[in-house]
């Protein structure tokens, strides 16, 4: 029953093409009926020939003509209908595969960062590809042969009782035995196949993880170790797969044996019935043909069961991801306020990742439009979490965040994030052209827009030195660029977006001192007139901030300007004395050490 429910879910994904699916299903019903007519007509023709022979007369062609014409007509119908079903089934399966793949991709992109933090990207890729491949194969096989096979079984078996109840009963009993043995194999191997799929998932995760860290693998001479580890996963996969294959090999043997057993049984029973005057030779021939047709349909049904069974773990993984409800999503009444002004208010905001220890607790502060708010504190103090809540990577468990007086949960996600620019500590770039990476912030940006933003981010020089300029590829995760170049591209991307609210998560951490000074000047310019939140770690940024929020244990323990907080003599003063206000005998390098973040 689990497999039947799973298969029903597969058919539900036909979505807007379900009407065509129903048409193909009815065509399969017609095919099954037409195929059922062939052995009956053949049996009648045999009886007509044998009847003429018993009368010592030649059969009349006029008597045979209607049956031969009907047979030819059914044959032509079967050929034409089969071609149309196969053609449209192929096209339907391919269209829906691409549509579902796109829907899945859109769905996982909308899932919160907490989900992606706990699920490997290699796993998501593997689930997407194997899941849609399984759907495509099942759709194609369903409309090409599976549905016709089941219709034939459910039509042919009952009708065989009408033709000859003795031979029909024998057919039903043999089919029931075969179905029972197949179901037994499925029950025996269902758990085994699920464990096999877990190994395939582990394989995908390990390969993806190794390739994304190939520099570490080569730098630490781990090529042999990684290959050995992968080989171990493959060996365990094969060890788990072999028992499943053995069981299905047994089913294949049973299928082949059932052909011989069924034909022989029908022939022996038919002969006995004929000798007792209970069956004609034509009926024997008819049932021999019906038996061959039923065995073929049983093999197709077994193939269906085998395919669904083998694909079931992949499909369950696929549906598990597809059924994941984003914790952060648009409310039904969410609005798009267009461009915001940048008044940000946190009111009693609390959030916990695990439900036990708060990441932030009772955050309450206001940032006026145009202000620069610096967030300072030790690692894990809650700074990054607070800003993640602002652009709704998560939603707070209590409290409210407002922008321009509106609860951000009442603003459409796309509209909210369109008004917030983020430059992360780790530059995140696509393996695409520089221009395409810049246009992430503004798809309609012109070349002049990109040049201006790149110049302000001190990135134009190295872009123009690239042989392909703005069309030059940056490599996977931007590996063809230096750390400072990647960061400047990320800053230019935020500049070109021109949002009213800007989040700088240690945006200059990868830059050398000379470049940082230039980029800081550009950031000062772009920060003017917009609300900016900075996770700060250097003196220049902290001094320029309108206000500094000092975090500790997820709470704001101090708030004020640089001078007032130093004069206060509290936690910030300790950080400033330890890292900003170095003694006279310290070297400049020591004085430039960052604040803990």
XYZ file of C-alpha atoms in Angstrom, residues 417-418 420-422 424 428-445 450 489-490 492-498:
34
model
C 15.347 41.616 0.529
C 15.277 43.928 -2.471
C 18.443 45.251 1.961
C 21.960 44.816 0.626
C 24.329 42.370 2.301
C 29.155 38.844 3.823
C 29.980 34.314 -2.177
C 30.345 34.338 -5.967
C 28.792 32.268 -8.733
C 30.921 30.388 -11.254
C 29.887 32.884 -13.906
C 31.119 36.053 -15.542
C 32.039 39.054 -13.406
C 29.216 41.015 -15.034
C 26.667 38.332 -14.152
C 27.878 38.323 -10.537
C 27.491 42.105 -10.379
C 24.010 41.982 -11.915
C 22.858 39.720 -9.070
C 22.232 42.989 -7.232
C 20.502 44.659 -10.182
C 19.651 42.487 -13.218
C 18.969 45.481 -15.460
C 22.272 47.230 -14.647
C 28.808 48.170 -13.348
C 33.372 42.154 -6.346
C 30.937 41.408 -3.498
C 30.513 46.268 -5.912
C 27.520 43.930 -6.129
C 25.992 45.581 -3.055
C 26.815 49.054 -4.361
C 25.101 48.424 -7.688
C 21.967 47.267 -5.864
C 21.747 50.660 -4.097
